[in-house]
Coordinates of N, CA, C and O in Angstrom, one line a residue:
H834 N -11.4 -3.4 -13.8 CA -12.6 -3.6 -14.6 C -13.4 -2.4 -14.8 O -14.2 -2.0 -14.0
T835 N -13.1 -1.6 -15.8 CA -13.9 -0.4 -16.1 C -14.6 -0.6 -17.4 O -14.1 -1.2 -18.4
G836 N -15.7 0.0 -17.5 CA -16.5 0.0 -18.7 C -15.9 1.1 -19.7 O -14.9 1.8 -19.4
S837 N -16.6 1.3 -20.8 CA -16.2 2.3 -21.8 C -16.2 3.7 -21.3 O -15.5 4.6 -21.7
S838 N -17.1 3.9 -20.2 CA -17.1 5.3 -19.7 C -16.1 5.5 -18.6 O -16.0 6.6 -18.1
G839 N -15.3 4.5 -18.3 CA -14.2 4.7 -17.3 C -14.7 4.4 -15.9 O -13.9 4.5 -15.0
V840 N -16.0 4.1 -15.8 CA -16.5 3.8 -14.4 C -16.4 2.3 -14.1 O -16.6 1.5 -15.0
M841 N -16.0 2.0 -12.9 CA -15.8 0.6 -12.6 C -17.1 -0.1 -12.5 O -18.1 0.4 -12.0
D842 N -17.1 -1.3 -13.1 CA -18.3 -2.1 -13.1 C -18.5 -2.8 -11.8 O -17.6 -2.7 -10.9
G843 N -19.6 -3.6 -11.6 CA -19.9 -4.2 -10.3 C -18.8 -5.2 -9.9 O -18.4 -5.4 -8.8
E844 N -18.3 -6.0 -10.9 CA -17.3 -7.0 -10.6 C -16.0 -6.4 -10.1 O -15.4 -6.9 -9.1
G845 N -15.6 -5.4 -10.7 CA -14.3 -4.7 -10.3 C -14.5 -4.1 -9.0 O -13.5 -4.1 -8.2
H846 N -15.6 -3.5 -8.7 CA -15.9 -2.9 -7.4 C -15.9 -3.9 -6.3 O -15.3 -3.7 -5.2
L847 N -16.5 -5.1 -6.5 CA -16.5 -6.2 -5.6 C -15.1 -6.7 -5.3 O -14.7 -7.0 -4.2
L848 N -14.3 -6.8 -6.4 CA -13.0 -7.3 -6.3 C -12.1 -6.4 -5.4 O -11.4 -6.8 -4.6
R849 N -12.3 -5.1 -5.6 CA -11.6 -4.1 -4.7 C -12.0 -4.2 -3.3 O -11.2 -4.1 -2.4
Q850 N -13.3 -4.4 -3.1 CA -13.8 -4.5 -1.7 C -13.2 -5.8 -1.0 O -12.8 -5.7 0.1
V851 N -13.2 -6.9 -1.7 CA -12.6 -8.1 -1.2 C -11.1 -7.9 -0.9 O -10.6 -8.3 0.1
A852 N -10.4 -7.3 -1.9 CA -9.0 -7.1 -1.7 C -8.7 -6.2 -0.5 O -7.8 -6.5 0.3
T853 N -9.5 -5.2 -0.3 CA -9.3 -4.3 0.8 C -9.6 -5.0 2.1 O -8.8 -4.9 3.1
F854 N -10.6 -5.7 2.2 CA -11.0 -6.5 3.4 C -9.8 -7.5 3.7 O -9.4 -7.6 4.9
T855 N -9.4 -8.2 2.7 CA -8.3 -9.2 2.9 C -7.0 -8.5 3.4 O -6.4 -9.0 4.3
A856 N -6.7 -7.4 2.8 CA -5.4 -6.7 3.1 C -5.5 -6.2 4.6 O -4.5 -6.2 5.2
M857 N -6.6 -5.8 5.0 CA -6.7 -5.3 6.4 C -7.1 -6.3 7.4 O -6.8 -6.1 8.6
F858 N -7.6 -7.4 7.0 CA -8.0 -8.5 8.0 C -6.7 -9.0 8.7 O -6.8 -9.1 10.0
G859 N -5.7 -9.4 8.0 CA -4.5 -9.9 8.6 C -3.9 -9.1 9.7 O -3.6 -9.5 10.8
P860 N -3.5 -7.8 9.3 CA -2.9 -6.9 10.3 C -3.9 -6.7 11.6 O -3.4 -6.6 12.7
N861 N -5.2 -6.6 11.3 CA -6.1 -6.4 12.5 C -6.1 -7.6 13.4 O -6.2 -7.5 14.6
V862 N -6.1 -8.8 12.8 CA -6.0 -10.0 13.6 C -4.7 -10.1 14.4 O -4.7 -10.4 15.6
A863 N -3.6 -9.7 13.8 CA -2.3 -9.7 14.5 C -2.3 -8.8 15.7 O -1.9 -9.1 16.8
V864 N -2.9 -7.6 15.5 CA -3.0 -6.6 16.6 C -3.9 -7.2 17.7 O -3.5 -7.1 18.9
A865 N -5.0 -7.8 17.3 CA -5.9 -8.3 18.4 C -5.3 -9.5 19.1 O -5.4 -9.5 20.4
V866 N -4.6 -10.3 18.4 CA -3.9 -11.5 19.1 C -2.8 -10.9 20.1 O -2.7 -11.4 21.2
Y867 N -2.0 -10.0 19.6 CA -0.9 -9.5 20.4 C -1.5 -8.8 21.6 O -1.0 -9.0 22.7
A868 N -2.5 -8.0 21.4 CA -3.1 -7.2 22.6 C -3.7 -8.2 23.6 O -3.6 -8.0 24.8
S869 N -4.4 -9.3 23.1 CA -5.0 -10.2 24.0 C -4.0 -11.0 24.8 O -4.4 -11.6 25.8
L870 N -2.8 -11.2 24.3 CA -1.8 -12.0 25.0 C -1.2 -11.2 26.2 O -0.4 -11.7 27.0
G871 N -1.5 -9.9 26.3 CA -0.9 -9.1 27.4 C -1.1 -9.7 28.8 O -0.2 -9.7 29.6
A872 N -2.3 -10.1 29.1 CA -2.6 -10.7 30.4 C -1.8 -11.9 30.7 O -1.3 -12.2 31.8
F873 N -1.6 -12.7 29.6 CA -0.8 -14.0 29.7 C 0.7 -13.6 30.1 O 1.2 -14.2 31.0
Y874 N 1.2 -12.6 29.4 CA 2.6 -12.3 29.7 C 2.8 -11.6 31.0 O 3.8 -11.9 31.7
V875 N 1.8 -10.9 31.5 CA 1.9 -10.3 32.8 C 1.9 -11.4 33.9 O 2.7 -11.4 34.8
E876 N 1.0 -12.4 33.7 CA 1.0 -13.5 34.6 C 2.2 -14.3 34.6 O 2.8 -14.7 35.6
R877 N 2.7 -14.6 33.4 CA 3.9 -15.4 33.2 C 5.2 -14.8 33.7 O 6.0 -15.5 34.3
F878 N 5.3 -13.5 33.5 CA 6.6 -12.9 33.9 C 6.4 -12.1 35.2 O 7.4 -11.5 35.7
G879 N 5.2 -11.9 35.7 CA 5.0 -11.3 37.0 C 5.3 -9.8 37.0 O 5.6 -9.2 38.0
S880 N 5.1 -9.1 35.9 CA 5.4 -7.7 35.8 C 4.2 -6.9 35.2 O 4.0 -7.0 33.9
P881 N 3.4 -6.2 36.0 CA 2.3 -5.5 35.4 C 2.8 -4.4 34.4 O 2.1 -4.0 33.5
A882 N 4.0 -3.9 34.6 CA 4.6 -2.9 33.7 C 4.8 -3.4 32.3 O 4.8 -2.7 31.3
L883 N 4.9 -4.7 32.2 CA 5.1 -5.4 30.9 C 3.9 -5.1 30.0 O 4.0 -4.8 28.8
F884 N 2.7 -5.2 30.5 CA 1.5 -4.9 29.7 C 1.5 -3.5 29.2 O 1.2 -3.3 28.0
A885 N 1.8 -2.5 30.0 CA 1.9 -1.1 29.6 C 2.9 -1.0 28.5 O 2.7 -0.3 27.5
A886 N 4.1 -1.6 28.6 CA 5.1 -1.5 27.6 C 4.7 -2.2 26.3 O 4.9 -1.7 25.2
M887 N 3.9 -3.3 26.4 CA 3.4 -4.0 25.2 C 2.4 -3.1 24.5 O 2.5 -2.9 23.2
Q888 N 1.6 -2.4 25.2 CA 0.6 -1.6 24.6 C 1.2 -0.3 24.0 O 0.8 0.1 22.9
L889 N 2.2 0.2 24.6 CA 3.0 1.3 24.1 C 3.7 0.9 22.8 O 3.6 1.7 21.8
C890 N 4.3 -0.2 22.8 CA 4.9 -0.7 21.5 C 3.9 -1.0 20.4 O 4.2 -0.8 19.2
L891 N 2.8 -1.4 20.8 CA 1.7 -1.8 19.8 C 1.1 -0.5 19.2 O 0.9 -0.4 18.0
Y892 N 0.7 0.5 20.0 CA 0.0 1.6 19.5 C 0.7 2.8 19.2 O 0.3 3.7 18.5
S893 N 2.0 3.0 19.6 CA 2.8 4.2 19.3 C 3.0 4.3 17.8 O 2.9 5.5 17.3
P894 N 3.2 3.3 17.1 CA 3.4 3.5 15.6 C 2.2 4.1 14.9 O 2.3 4.8 13.9
F895 N 1.0 3.8 15.5 CA -0.2 4.4 14.8 C -0.2 5.9 14.9 O -0.7 6.5 14.0
A896 N 0.3 6.4 16.0 CA 0.3 7.9 16.1 C 1.3 8.5 15.1 O 1.1 9.5 14.5
V897 N 2.5 7.8 14.9 CA 3.5 8.3 14.0 C 2.9 8.2 12.6 O 3.1 9.1 11.8
I898 N 2.3 7.1 12.3 CA 1.7 6.9 10.9 C 0.6 7.9 10.6 O 0.6 8.5 9.6
G899 N -0.2 8.2 11.6 CA -1.2 9.2 11.4 C -0.6 10.6 11.2 O -1.1 11.4 10.3
F900 N 0.4 10.9 11.9 CA 1.1 12.2 11.7 C 1.7 12.3 10.4 O 1.5 13.3 9.7
C901 N 2.4 11.3 10.0 CA 3.0 11.3 8.6 C 2.0 11.3 7.5 O 2.2 12.0 6.5
Q902 N 0.9 10.6 7.7 CA -0.1 10.7 6.6 C -0.7 12.1 6.5 O -1.0 12.6 5.4
E903 N -1.0 12.7 7.7 CA -1.5 14.1 7.6 C -0.6 15.0 6.9 O -1.0 15.9 6.2
K904 N 0.7 14.9 7.1 CA 1.7 15.8 6.6 C 2.0 15.5 5.1 O 2.3 16.4 4.3
A905 N 2.0 14.2 4.7 CA 2.5 13.8 3.4 C 1.5 13.3 2.4 O 1.8 13.2 1.2
D906 N 0.3 13.0 2.9 CA -0.7 12.3 2.0 C -1.1 13.2 0.8 O -1.1 12.6 -0.3
A907 N -1.4 14.4 1.0 CA -1.8 15.2 -0.1 C -0.6 15.4 -1.2 O -0.9 15.3 -2.4
F908 N 0.6 15.5 -0.7 CA 1.7 15.6 -1.6 C 1.9 14.3 -2.5 O 2.0 14.4 -3.7
F909 N 1.8 13.2 -1.9 CA 2.0 11.9 -2.6 C 0.8 11.7 -3.5 O 0.9 11.2 -4.7
D910 N -0.4 12.0 -3.1 CA -1.6 11.8 -3.9 C -1.5 12.7 -5.1 O -1.9 12.3 -6.3
Q911 N -1.1 13.9 -5.0 CA -1.0 14.9 -6.1 C 0.2 14.5 -7.0 O 0.0 14.6 -8.2
T912 N 1.3 14.0 -6.5 CA 2.5 13.7 -7.3 C 2.3 12.4 -8.0 O 2.6 12.3 -9.2
F913 N 1.8 11.4 -7.4 CA 1.7 10.0 -8.0 C 0.3 9.6 -8.3 O 0.1 8.5 -9.0
G914 N -0.7 10.3 -7.9 CA -2.1 9.9 -8.1 C -2.6 9.0 -6.9 O -1.8 8.3 -6.3
T915 N -3.8 9.2 -6.7 CA -4.4 8.5 -5.5 C -4.4 7.0 -5.7 O -4.1 6.3 -4.7
R916 N -4.6 6.5 -6.9 CA -4.7 5.0 -7.1 C -3.3 4.4 -6.8 O -3.2 3.4 -6.1
D917 N -2.2 5.0 -7.4 CA -0.9 4.4 -7.2 C -0.4 4.6 -5.7 O 0.2 3.7 -5.2
T918 N -0.8 5.7 -5.1 CA -0.4 5.9 -3.7 C -1.1 4.9 -2.8 O -0.5 4.3 -1.9
Y919 N -2.4 4.6 -3.1 CA -3.1 3.6 -2.3 C -2.5 2.2 -2.5 O -2.3 1.5 -1.5
Y920 N -2.1 1.9 -3.7 CA -1.5 0.6 -4.0 C -0.2 0.4 -3.2 O 0.0 -0.6 -2.6
V921 N 0.6 1.4 -3.2 CA 1.9 1.4 -2.4 C 1.6 1.2 -0.9 O 2.2 0.4 -0.3
R922 N 0.7 2.0 -0.4 CA 0.4 2.0 1.0 C -0.2 0.7 1.4 O 0.2 0.1 2.5
V923 N -1.1 0.1 0.7 CA -1.8 -1.1 1.1 C -1.1 -2.3 0.8 O -1.0 -3.3 1.6
T924 N -0.6 -2.4 -0.5 CA -0.1 -3.7 -0.9 C 1.4 -3.8 -0.7 O 1.9 -4.7 -0.1
L925 N 2.2 -2.8 -1.2 CA 3.6 -2.9 -1.0 C 4.1 -2.8 0.4 O 5.1 -3.4 0.8
M926 N 3.4 -2.0 1.2 CA 3.9 -1.9 2.6 C 3.7 -3.2 3.4 O 4.5 -3.5 4.3
H927 N 2.8 -4.1 3.0 CA 2.7 -5.4 3.6 C 3.9 -6.2 3.3 O 4.4 -7.0 4.1
L928 N 4.3 -6.1 2.0 CA 5.6 -6.8 1.6 C 6.8 -6.3 2.4 O 7.6 -7.1 2.9
V929 N 6.9 -5.0 2.6 CA 8.0 -4.4 3.3 C 8.0 -4.9 4.7 O 9.0 -5.3 5.3
I930 N 6.8 -4.9 5.4 CA 6.7 -5.3 6.8 C 7.1 -6.8 6.9 O 7.8 -7.2 7.8
S931 N 6.7 -7.6 5.9 CA 7.0 -9.0 5.9 C 8.5 -9.2 5.8 O 9.1 -10.1 6.5
V932 N 9.2 -8.5 4.9 CA 10.6 -8.6 4.7 C 11.3 -8.2 6.0 O 12.3 -8.8 6.5
V933 N 10.9 -7.0 6.6 CA 11.6 -6.5 7.8 C 11.4 -7.5 8.9 O 12.3 -7.8 9.7
A934 N 10.2 -8.1 9.1 CA 9.9 -9.0 10.2 C 10.8 -10.3 10.0 O 11.3 -10.9 10.9
T935 N 10.9 -10.8 8.7 CA 11.7 -12.0 8.4 C 13.2 -11.7 8.7 O 13.8 -12.5 9.3
A936 N 13.6 -10.5 8.3 CA 15.0 -10.2 8.6 C 15.3 -10.1 10.1 O 16.4 -10.5 10.5
W937 N 14.3 -9.5 10.8 CA 14.5 -9.3 12.2 C 14.6 -10.7 13.0 O 15.3 -10.8 14.0
M938 N 14.0 -11.7 12.4 CA 14.1 -13.0 13.1 C 15.5 -13.6 13.0 O 15.9 -14.4 13.9
F939 N 16.3 -13.2 12.0 CA 17.6 -13.7 11.9 C 18.7 -12.8 12.4 O 19.9 -13.1 12.3
V940 N 18.3 -11.7 13.0 CA 19.3 -10.8 13.6 C 19.7 -11.1 15.0 O 18.9 -11.6 15.7

């Protein structure tokens, strides 16, 4: 929703804010639930090392993602434009993760 000047109007801005919040809410809830179940699994399986392993599996990808973004972000923004790159990162990657998770359930 842009006006004749190319500037986004209030409705378009609000829509993007809601879309961004919604896109980030689900993954953040998933991380919180997974992390909070650590104590349950330690108690259930009797292994304190399990909690450390769960946290390592949960947070290690964030370091890899941060490194890749630092190295490749400027290239993709310049090549494809910030708007398209953001769309791929936020919207399409959720689809990719969903497909991978679904495929993983059947392997």
